[in-house]
């Protein structure tokens, strides 16, 4: 029996005139994602994306990929059949045989996208329901709380039978809202932040600051591993590895210890903004959460944010660590994030960081540094790795 996935679109349905562009983008994203596991025809009709499962293809593997595509609200795994009552009945009994054998109650729910079909939706449900009830005495019709709902969808060319939708990844198609630079550390938070913004339709470019030899080659590999896991959701992602050692040493040698972290973070933002311009990114993304560490107090974030013009997205700002960890586990980054390799943020950490830094004091401290030269020097050493 020919199997197909009916992917129903999410929020993009609200987008009026842009709808066509959104739908095409989503179909393109989906096609690229499915290609990672199998060669399945993907087509878009009446705001539903059809993924055909050819014989011999592992449908579970395809569903697994489709579940991670942002912009899809729900996925129905269905059998394709002729648009006749006999065809629909045969498909239901064949495709849903196991569910039918196990259910004690059921109903049939029909949707008719083809309004020319001779029977109404209710008519189809009654006919198919009557036949099924007669032949499968284990299930009683129950319109309110059935164990099994047999869904029938009558569309342009074919009818489809399935046991109901499962939720898709939600969100918006990647790229629909542009591109942003994700400041990606080896921690728990930043991969989650990237996942969340990608879900809102942003394509990502990763930026990682690397302080060799204070942080090891293995620490960099860990970040790239995290990036690779993330690509299962966010698709292809370049990661720019920025040498950060000289900047950190210059700060250590020339600035007051209590301001180390905030000055370092301002360098991160400057560099990320420059790379963002190069890669046509309209914003920056960080994994900051209010009050989590000294550099994430409101005054510290004000001083850090003041150095760049692009919007800074901090999707975790109002979340507890526990909530962040839950998402990290769900997307599969947690186990890698907790591997014990140092991050550049833990190099030269002040014992008593200033949690209420004032911008004029910070600007004064930065006068002891050749900021422009340090920035240019770091940019000259950027290494680019493409993941996914
Ligand atoms: P995470 O779990 O993401 O490492 P954290 O709680 O350790 O977060 P910080 O180390 O203060 O927090 O970093 C805050 C944010 O700054 C990170 O979420 C990330 O976006 C960015 N960041 C920190 N270190 C780096 C780095 N080495 N390279 C790129 N971005 C970084
Ligand atoms: Mg960190």
Short mmCIF file of C-alpha atoms and ligand atoms in Angstrom, two decimals:
data_model
loop_
_atom_site.label_atom_id
_atom_site.label_comp_id
_atom_site.label_asym_id
_atom_site.label_seq_id
_atom_site.Cartn_x
_atom_site.Cartn_y
_atom_site.Cartn_z
CA UNK A 1 0.00 0.00 0.00
CA UNK A 2 1.35 3.42 -0.95
CA UNK A 3 2.22 5.42 2.14
CA UNK A 4 2.53 9.17 2.33
CA UNK A 5 3.13 11.84 4.95
CA UNK A 6 0.69 14.73 4.95
CA UNK A 7 2.48 17.67 6.53
CA UNK A 8 0.15 20.45 7.62
CA UNK A 9 1.57 23.92 7.85
CA UNK A 10 1.80 25.91 11.04
CA UNK A 11 1.78 29.61 11.64
CA UNK A 12 2.69 30.54 8.08
CA UNK A 13 -0.97 30.13 7.27
CA UNK A 14 -1.42 33.55 8.88
CA UNK A 15 0.97 35.29 6.56
CA UNK A 16 -1.47 36.44 3.89
CA UNK A 17 0.31 37.62 0.79
CA UNK A 18 3.64 36.08 1.74
CA UNK A 19 2.08 32.72 2.12
CA UNK A 20 3.27 31.34 -1.20
CA UNK A 21 6.88 32.31 -0.49
CA UNK A 22 6.66 30.78 2.99
CA UNK A 23 5.18 27.57 1.67
CA UNK A 24 7.80 27.24 -1.05
CA UNK A 25 10.57 27.86 1.44
CA UNK A 26 9.19 25.23 3.79
CA UNK A 27 8.83 22.70 0.99
CA UNK A 28 12.44 23.38 0.00
CA UNK A 29 13.67 22.98 3.58
CA UNK A 30 11.71 19.77 3.95
CA UNK A 31 13.00 18.38 0.67
CA UNK A 32 16.61 19.02 1.71
CA UNK A 33 16.04 17.42 5.10
CA UNK A 34 14.32 14.31 3.76
CA UNK A 35 17.11 13.85 1.22
CA UNK A 36 19.44 13.12 4.13
CA UNK A 37 17.75 9.76 4.63
CA UNK A 38 15.92 8.79 1.44
CA UNK A 39 14.86 9.78 -2.02
CA UNK A 40 11.19 10.70 -1.54
CA UNK A 41 9.15 12.89 -3.87
CA UNK A 42 7.99 16.02 -2.02
CA UNK A 43 5.19 18.18 -3.38
CA UNK A 44 3.00 21.03 -2.19
CA UNK A 45 -0.74 21.09 -2.91
CA UNK A 46 -3.51 23.05 -1.23
CA UNK A 47 -1.22 24.11 1.61
CA UNK A 48 -0.30 20.52 2.47
CA UNK A 49 3.16 19.13 1.82
CA UNK A 50 3.08 15.54 0.60
CA UNK A 51 6.07 13.31 1.19
CA UNK A 52 5.69 10.06 -0.71
CA UNK A 53 7.33 7.00 0.80
CA UNK A 54 8.50 4.78 -2.08
CA UNK A 55 8.66 1.00 -1.59
CA UNK A 56 11.69 -0.10 0.35
CA UNK A 57 12.20 3.26 2.08
CA UNK A 58 12.34 3.27 5.89
CA UNK A 59 9.26 5.37 6.68
CA UNK A 60 10.25 5.72 10.36
CA UNK A 61 13.54 7.36 9.41
CA UNK A 62 11.75 9.80 7.11
CA UNK A 63 9.19 10.68 9.82
CA UNK A 64 12.05 11.23 12.26
CA UNK A 65 13.57 13.84 9.92
CA UNK A 66 10.25 15.52 9.19
CA UNK A 67 9.52 15.85 12.92
CA UNK A 68 12.47 18.23 13.21
CA UNK A 69 11.48 20.57 10.38
CA UNK A 70 10.33 23.94 11.69
CA UNK A 71 7.13 25.32 10.18
CA UNK A 72 5.21 22.04 10.23
CA UNK A 73 2.34 21.94 12.71
CA UNK A 74 1.34 18.32 12.33
CA UNK A 75 2.22 15.17 10.45
CA UNK A 76 -0.22 12.48 9.38
CA UNK A 77 1.17 9.18 8.26
CA UNK A 78 -1.43 7.97 5.79
CA UNK A 79 -2.34 5.38 3.18
CA UNK A 80 -3.20 6.63 -0.29
CA UNK A 81 -6.31 5.21 -1.95
CA UNK A 82 -8.82 5.71 -4.70
CA UNK A 83 -11.60 8.20 -4.11
CA UNK A 84 -14.34 5.58 -3.78
CA UNK A 85 -16.04 4.16 -0.70
CA UNK A 86 -14.64 0.71 -1.55
CA UNK A 87 -11.14 2.10 -1.92
CA UNK A 88 -11.37 4.01 1.37
CA UNK A 89 -12.77 1.04 3.25
CA UNK A 90 -10.09 -1.31 1.93
CA UNK A 91 -7.37 1.18 2.85
CA UNK A 92 -8.76 1.60 6.37
CA UNK A 93 -8.96 -2.15 6.96
CA UNK A 94 -5.52 -2.77 5.49
CA UNK A 95 -3.53 0.18 6.74
CA UNK A 96 -5.11 0.42 10.17
CA UNK A 97 -5.62 -3.34 10.69
CA UNK A 98 -3.69 -3.46 13.97
CA UNK A 99 -5.42 -0.44 15.48
CA UNK A 100 -8.82 -1.76 14.38
CA UNK A 101 -8.16 -5.14 15.97
CA UNK A 102 -7.12 -3.53 19.26
CA UNK A 103 -9.77 -0.81 19.61
CA UNK A 104 -12.93 -1.14 21.70
CA UNK A 105 -14.53 2.01 20.34
CA UNK A 106 -14.09 4.13 17.24
CA UNK A 107 -15.43 6.83 14.99
CA UNK A 108 -14.75 7.99 11.46
CA UNK A 109 -13.94 11.62 10.73
CA UNK A 110 -13.93 12.83 7.17
CA UNK A 111 -12.55 16.00 5.61
CA UNK A 112 -13.38 16.85 2.06
CA UNK A 113 -10.98 19.23 0.30
CA UNK A 114 -12.60 18.18 -3.00
CA UNK A 115 -16.04 19.71 -2.78
CA UNK A 116 -17.12 17.95 -5.99
CA UNK A 117 -17.01 14.56 -4.34
CA UNK A 118 -20.58 13.18 -4.50
CA UNK A 119 -20.95 12.43 -0.77
CA UNK A 120 -20.74 14.96 2.06
CA UNK A 121 -18.14 14.49 4.79
CA UNK A 122 -20.79 13.24 7.18
CA UNK A 123 -22.10 10.92 4.49
CA UNK A 124 -18.66 9.33 4.01
CA UNK A 125 -18.16 8.96 7.77
CA UNK A 126 -21.54 7.28 8.16
CA UNK A 127 -20.99 4.84 5.31
CA UNK A 128 -17.45 3.87 6.26
CA UNK A 129 -18.34 3.83 9.98
CA UNK A 130 -21.35 1.58 9.32
CA UNK A 131 -19.27 -0.89 7.32
CA UNK A 132 -16.46 -0.99 9.89
CA UNK A 133 -18.88 -1.45 12.81
CA UNK A 134 -20.57 -4.34 10.98
CA UNK A 135 -17.35 -6.16 10.22
CA UNK A 136 -15.34 -5.49 13.39
CA UNK A 137 -17.55 -6.26 16.34
CA UNK A 138 -14.78 -5.52 18.84
CA UNK A 139 -15.25 -1.79 18.25
CA UNK A 140 -18.40 0.10 19.15
CA UNK A 141 -19.13 3.44 17.54
CA UNK A 142 -18.45 6.25 20.00
CA UNK A 143 -18.67 9.82 18.78
CA UNK A 144 -17.30 11.40 21.97
CA UNK A 145 -14.35 9.42 23.37
CA UNK A 146 -13.35 6.84 20.79
CA UNK A 147 -10.14 4.86 21.26
CA UNK A 148 -9.58 4.97 17.52
CA UNK A 149 -10.48 7.74 15.11
CA UNK A 150 -10.25 6.72 11.49
CA UNK A 151 -9.48 9.88 9.53
CA UNK A 152 -10.48 10.10 5.90
CA UNK A 153 -9.30 13.02 3.76
CA UNK A 154 -10.69 13.38 0.28
CA UNK A 155 -8.41 15.55 -1.82
CA UNK A 156 -7.97 16.49 -5.49
CA UNK A 157 -6.58 13.26 -6.87
CA UNK A 158 -6.73 10.70 -4.11
CA UNK A 159 -8.21 9.93 -0.72
CA UNK A 160 -6.07 9.37 2.36
CA UNK A 161 -6.70 7.28 5.45
CA UNK A 162 -4.87 7.67 8.73
CA UNK A 163 -5.21 7.33 12.50
CA UNK A 164 -4.71 11.00 13.32
CA UNK A 165 -1.97 13.60 13.31
CA UNK A 166 1.10 13.77 15.50
CA UNK A 167 2.54 17.16 16.39
CA UNK A 168 5.25 18.58 14.16
CA UNK A 169 8.13 20.80 15.27
CA UNK A 170 6.02 23.96 15.03
CA UNK A 171 7.58 27.36 14.53
CA UNK A 172 8.38 28.95 11.20
CA UNK A 173 10.43 27.76 8.22
CA UNK A 174 14.14 28.40 8.64
CA UNK A 175 15.18 31.47 6.70
CA UNK A 176 11.70 32.99 6.66
CA UNK A 177 12.83 35.60 9.18
CA UNK A 178 16.38 36.02 7.91
CA UNK A 179 19.73 35.02 9.32
CA UNK A 180 21.44 35.64 12.68
CA UNK A 181 24.78 34.93 14.32
CA UNK A 182 24.64 32.54 17.28
CA UNK A 183 27.35 32.99 19.90
CA UNK A 184 27.99 29.33 20.49
CA UNK A 185 29.95 28.23 23.55
CA UNK A 186 30.40 24.70 24.77
CA UNK A 187 27.80 25.16 27.49
CA UNK A 188 24.21 24.04 27.92
CA UNK A 189 22.56 27.34 27.12
CA UNK A 190 23.74 28.60 23.78
CA UNK A 191 22.75 25.51 21.72
CA UNK A 192 19.26 25.79 23.23
CA UNK A 193 19.15 29.50 22.35
CA UNK A 194 20.10 28.64 18.77
CA UNK A 195 17.43 25.98 18.57
CA UNK A 196 14.76 28.38 19.84
CA UNK A 197 15.58 31.18 17.42
CA UNK A 198 15.92 28.81 14.52
CA UNK A 199 12.42 27.64 15.38
CA UNK A 200 11.30 31.21 14.84
CA UNK A 201 12.53 31.06 11.27
CA UNK A 202 16.13 32.24 11.59
CA UNK A 203 18.97 30.66 9.68
CA UNK A 204 22.07 30.43 11.90
CA UNK A 205 25.73 31.23 11.56
CA UNK A 206 27.68 30.01 14.60
CA UNK A 207 30.45 32.11 16.15
CA UNK A 208 32.79 30.50 18.67
CA UNK A 209 35.58 32.24 20.61
CA UNK A 210 38.52 30.02 21.17
CA UNK A 211 41.38 30.67 23.60
CA UNK A 212 44.09 28.21 22.71
CA UNK A 213 46.14 27.08 24.68
CA UNK A 214 44.06 28.12 27.70
CA UNK A 215 41.27 26.07 26.21
CA UNK A 216 42.16 22.85 24.45
CA UNK A 217 41.67 21.58 20.92
CA UNK A 218 39.27 19.09 22.46
CA UNK A 219 37.13 21.98 23.78
CA UNK A 220 36.80 23.29 20.23
CA UNK A 221 35.87 19.83 18.96
CA UNK A 222 33.17 19.68 21.61
CA UNK A 223 31.66 22.91 20.33
CA UNK A 224 31.70 21.59 16.78
CA UNK A 225 30.06 18.39 18.00
CA UNK A 226 27.33 20.48 19.62
CA UNK A 227 26.93 22.40 16.37
CA UNK A 228 26.63 19.15 14.46
CA UNK A 229 23.83 17.93 16.76
CA UNK A 230 22.11 21.27 16.33
CA UNK A 231 22.14 20.94 12.55
CA UNK A 232 19.60 18.13 12.85
CA UNK A 233 17.13 20.95 13.63
CA UNK A 234 18.68 24.09 12.19
CA UNK A 235 20.06 22.63 8.96
CA UNK A 236 23.40 23.54 7.43
CA UNK A 237 25.33 25.94 9.64
CA UNK A 238 28.75 27.51 9.16
CA UNK A 239 30.65 27.93 12.43
CA UNK A 240 33.27 30.66 12.60
CA UNK A 241 36.01 29.94 15.13
CA UNK A 242 37.58 33.19 16.32
CA UNK A 243 41.00 33.22 18.03
CA UNK A 244 40.42 35.00 21.34
CA UNK A 245 43.62 34.43 23.27
CA UNK A 246 45.37 37.71 22.55
CA UNK A 247 42.30 39.70 23.47
CA UNK A 248 41.96 37.92 26.79
CA UNK A 249 45.64 38.38 27.55
CA UNK A 250 45.45 42.06 26.69
CA UNK A 251 42.49 42.49 29.04
CA UNK A 252 44.27 40.58 31.79
CA UNK A 253 47.39 42.71 31.43
CA UNK A 254 45.73 46.11 31.12
CA UNK A 255 42.35 46.22 32.86
CA UNK A 256 41.01 46.08 36.39
CA UNK A 257 40.20 42.51 37.32
CA UNK A 258 36.61 43.20 38.35
CA UNK A 259 35.85 44.33 34.78
CA UNK A 260 37.54 41.42 32.93
CA UNK A 261 34.35 39.58 32.12
CA UNK A 262 32.27 42.49 30.95
CA UNK A 263 35.09 43.82 28.75
CA UNK A 264 35.64 40.37 27.32
CA UNK A 265 31.96 40.06 26.53
CA UNK A 266 32.00 43.42 24.78
CA UNK A 267 34.78 42.09 22.54
CA UNK A 268 32.66 39.06 21.77
CA UNK A 269 29.79 41.29 20.70
CA UNK A 270 32.04 43.52 18.57
CA UNK A 271 33.53 40.55 16.78
CA UNK A 272 30.20 38.83 16.35
CA UNK A 273 28.74 41.99 14.88
CA UNK A 274 31.55 42.30 12.36
CA UNK A 275 31.13 38.68 11.30
CA UNK A 276 27.37 39.17 11.21
CA UNK A 277 27.85 41.94 8.65
CA UNK A 278 30.06 39.72 6.55
CA UNK A 279 27.50 36.91 6.58
CA UNK A 280 24.46 39.17 6.15
CA UNK A 281 23.04 38.44 9.59
CA UNK A 282 20.43 40.83 10.97
CA UNK A 283 20.92 40.00 14.64
CA UNK A 284 22.95 38.25 17.33
CA UNK A 285 21.78 35.39 19.56
CA UNK A 286 23.17 34.52 23.00
CA UNK A 287 22.24 31.98 25.67
CA UNK A 288 22.05 34.54 28.46
CA UNK A 289 19.50 34.15 31.24
CA UNK A 290 18.84 36.97 33.68
CA UNK A 291 20.96 36.72 36.83
CA UNK A 292 22.47 33.32 35.97
CA UNK A 293 26.05 34.57 36.35
CA UNK A 294 27.73 37.91 37.12
CA UNK A 295 27.84 38.93 33.47
CA UNK A 296 24.11 38.37 33.10
CA UNK A 297 22.79 40.98 35.50
CA UNK A 298 20.74 43.78 33.96
CA UNK A 299 23.52 46.39 34.32
CA UNK A 300 26.10 43.97 32.88
CA UNK A 301 23.90 43.20 29.89
CA UNK A 302 23.28 46.91 29.34
CA UNK A 303 27.03 47.55 29.18
CA UNK A 304 27.60 44.53 26.93
CA UNK A 305 24.71 45.38 24.64
CA UNK A 306 25.80 49.01 24.32
CA UNK A 307 28.73 48.02 22.14
CA UNK A 308 26.64 46.79 19.22
CA UNK A 309 23.85 48.12 17.05
CA UNK A 310 22.26 44.87 15.90
CA UNK A 311 19.38 43.48 17.94
CA UNK A 312 20.58 40.87 20.45
CA UNK A 313 18.17 37.98 20.90
CA UNK A 314 18.31 36.26 24.27
CA UNK A 315 15.54 33.66 24.08
CA UNK A 316 16.48 32.12 27.46
CA UNK A 317 16.35 35.41 29.34
CA UNK A 318 13.31 34.48 31.43
CA UNK A 319 13.96 30.77 31.82
CA UNK A 320 15.22 28.76 34.79
CA UNK A 321 18.18 26.45 34.30
CA UNK A 322 15.87 23.48 34.79
CA UNK A 323 13.69 24.54 31.87
CA UNK A 324 16.76 25.09 29.70
CA UNK A 325 18.11 21.66 30.60
CA UNK A 326 14.80 20.07 29.67
CA UNK A 327 15.07 21.50 26.15
CA UNK A 328 18.77 20.58 25.92
CA UNK A 329 17.84 16.97 26.70
CA UNK A 330 15.00 17.01 24.19
CA UNK A 331 17.21 18.22 21.35
CA UNK A 332 20.07 15.93 22.34
CA UNK A 333 22.77 18.50 23.17
CA UNK A 334 22.80 18.06 26.95
CA UNK A 335 25.13 15.07 27.22
CA UNK A 336 27.74 16.77 25.03
CA UNK A 337 27.35 20.13 26.78
CA UNK A 338 28.21 18.66 30.17
CA UNK A 339 31.47 17.09 29.01
CA UNK A 340 34.11 18.68 31.22
CA UNK A 341 36.09 20.90 28.88
CA UNK A 342 36.89 24.45 29.82
CA UNK A 343 35.38 27.47 28.00
CA UNK A 344 37.17 30.74 27.37
CA UNK A 345 34.79 32.36 29.87
CA UNK A 346 36.45 30.38 32.65
CA UNK A 347 39.93 31.66 31.72
CA UNK A 348 41.05 34.59 33.90
CA UNK A 349 37.70 34.71 35.72
CA UNK A 350 37.80 37.50 38.31
CA UNK A 351 37.26 36.46 41.91
CA UNK A 352 34.91 39.37 42.51
CA UNK A 353 33.34 40.44 39.23
CA UNK A 354 31.52 43.74 39.22
CA UNK A 355 27.85 42.85 38.90
CA UNK A 356 26.82 46.50 38.50
CA UNK A 357 29.32 47.80 35.95
CA UNK A 358 28.93 51.41 34.77
CA UNK A 359 29.48 52.16 31.11
CA UNK A 360 31.75 55.24 31.66
CA UNK A 361 34.06 53.15 33.90
CA UNK A 362 34.18 50.40 31.31
CA UNK A 363 34.93 52.85 28.48
CA UNK A 364 37.74 54.30 30.59
CA UNK A 365 39.20 50.83 31.15
CA UNK A 366 39.02 50.06 27.44
CA UNK A 367 41.18 53.12 26.71
CA UNK A 368 44.11 51.05 27.94
CA UNK A 369 43.57 48.66 25.03
CA UNK A 370 44.02 49.03 21.29
CA UNK A 371 40.52 47.80 20.66
CA UNK A 372 40.52 48.20 16.87
CA UNK A 373 43.83 46.43 16.39
CA UNK A 374 42.77 43.55 18.66
CA UNK A 375 39.53 43.17 16.73
CA UNK A 376 41.24 43.21 13.33
CA UNK A 377 43.86 40.76 14.53
CA UNK A 378 41.20 38.30 15.72
CA UNK A 379 39.18 38.63 12.53
CA UNK A 380 42.27 37.88 10.45
CA UNK A 381 42.54 34.48 12.15
CA UNK A 382 38.94 33.27 11.79
CA UNK A 383 38.56 29.64 10.81
CA UNK A 384 35.38 28.56 9.07
CA UNK A 385 33.85 25.09 9.44
CA UNK A 386 30.61 24.15 7.69
CA UNK A 387 28.40 21.73 9.59
CA UNK A 388 25.34 19.73 8.51
P1 LIG B 1 26.45 28.54 28.00
O1 LIG B 1 25.86 27.37 28.65
O2 LIG B 1 25.82 28.87 26.73
O3 LIG B 1 27.95 28.43 27.91
P2 LIG B 1 26.79 30.23 30.34
O4 LIG B 1 25.78 30.18 31.35
O5 LIG B 1 28.07 29.50 30.52
O6 LIG B 1 26.14 29.80 28.93
P3 LIG B 1 28.33 32.60 29.80
O7 LIG B 1 29.57 31.79 29.77
O8 LIG B 1 28.29 33.83 30.59
O9 LIG B 1 27.05 31.76 30.17
O10 LIG B 1 27.98 33.00 28.34
C1 LIG B 1 26.79 33.63 28.01
C2 LIG B 1 26.60 33.52 26.51
O11 LIG B 1 27.71 34.13 25.85
C3 LIG B 1 26.57 32.10 26.01
O12 LIG B 1 25.31 31.53 26.10
C4 LIG B 1 27.01 32.29 24.58
O13 LIG B 1 25.95 32.76 23.78
C5 LIG B 1 28.05 33.38 24.70
N1 LIG B 1 29.39 32.79 24.87
C6 LIG B 1 30.06 32.52 26.01
N2 LIG B 1 31.26 31.97 25.76
C7 LIG B 1 31.36 31.87 24.41
C8 LIG B 1 32.35 31.39 23.51
N3 LIG B 1 33.49 30.85 23.95
N4 LIG B 1 32.12 31.47 22.18
C9 LIG B 1 30.96 32.00 21.73
N5 LIG B 1 29.99 32.46 22.53
C10 LIG B 1 30.17 32.41 23.85
MG1 LIG B 2 29.48 29.43 28.62
#
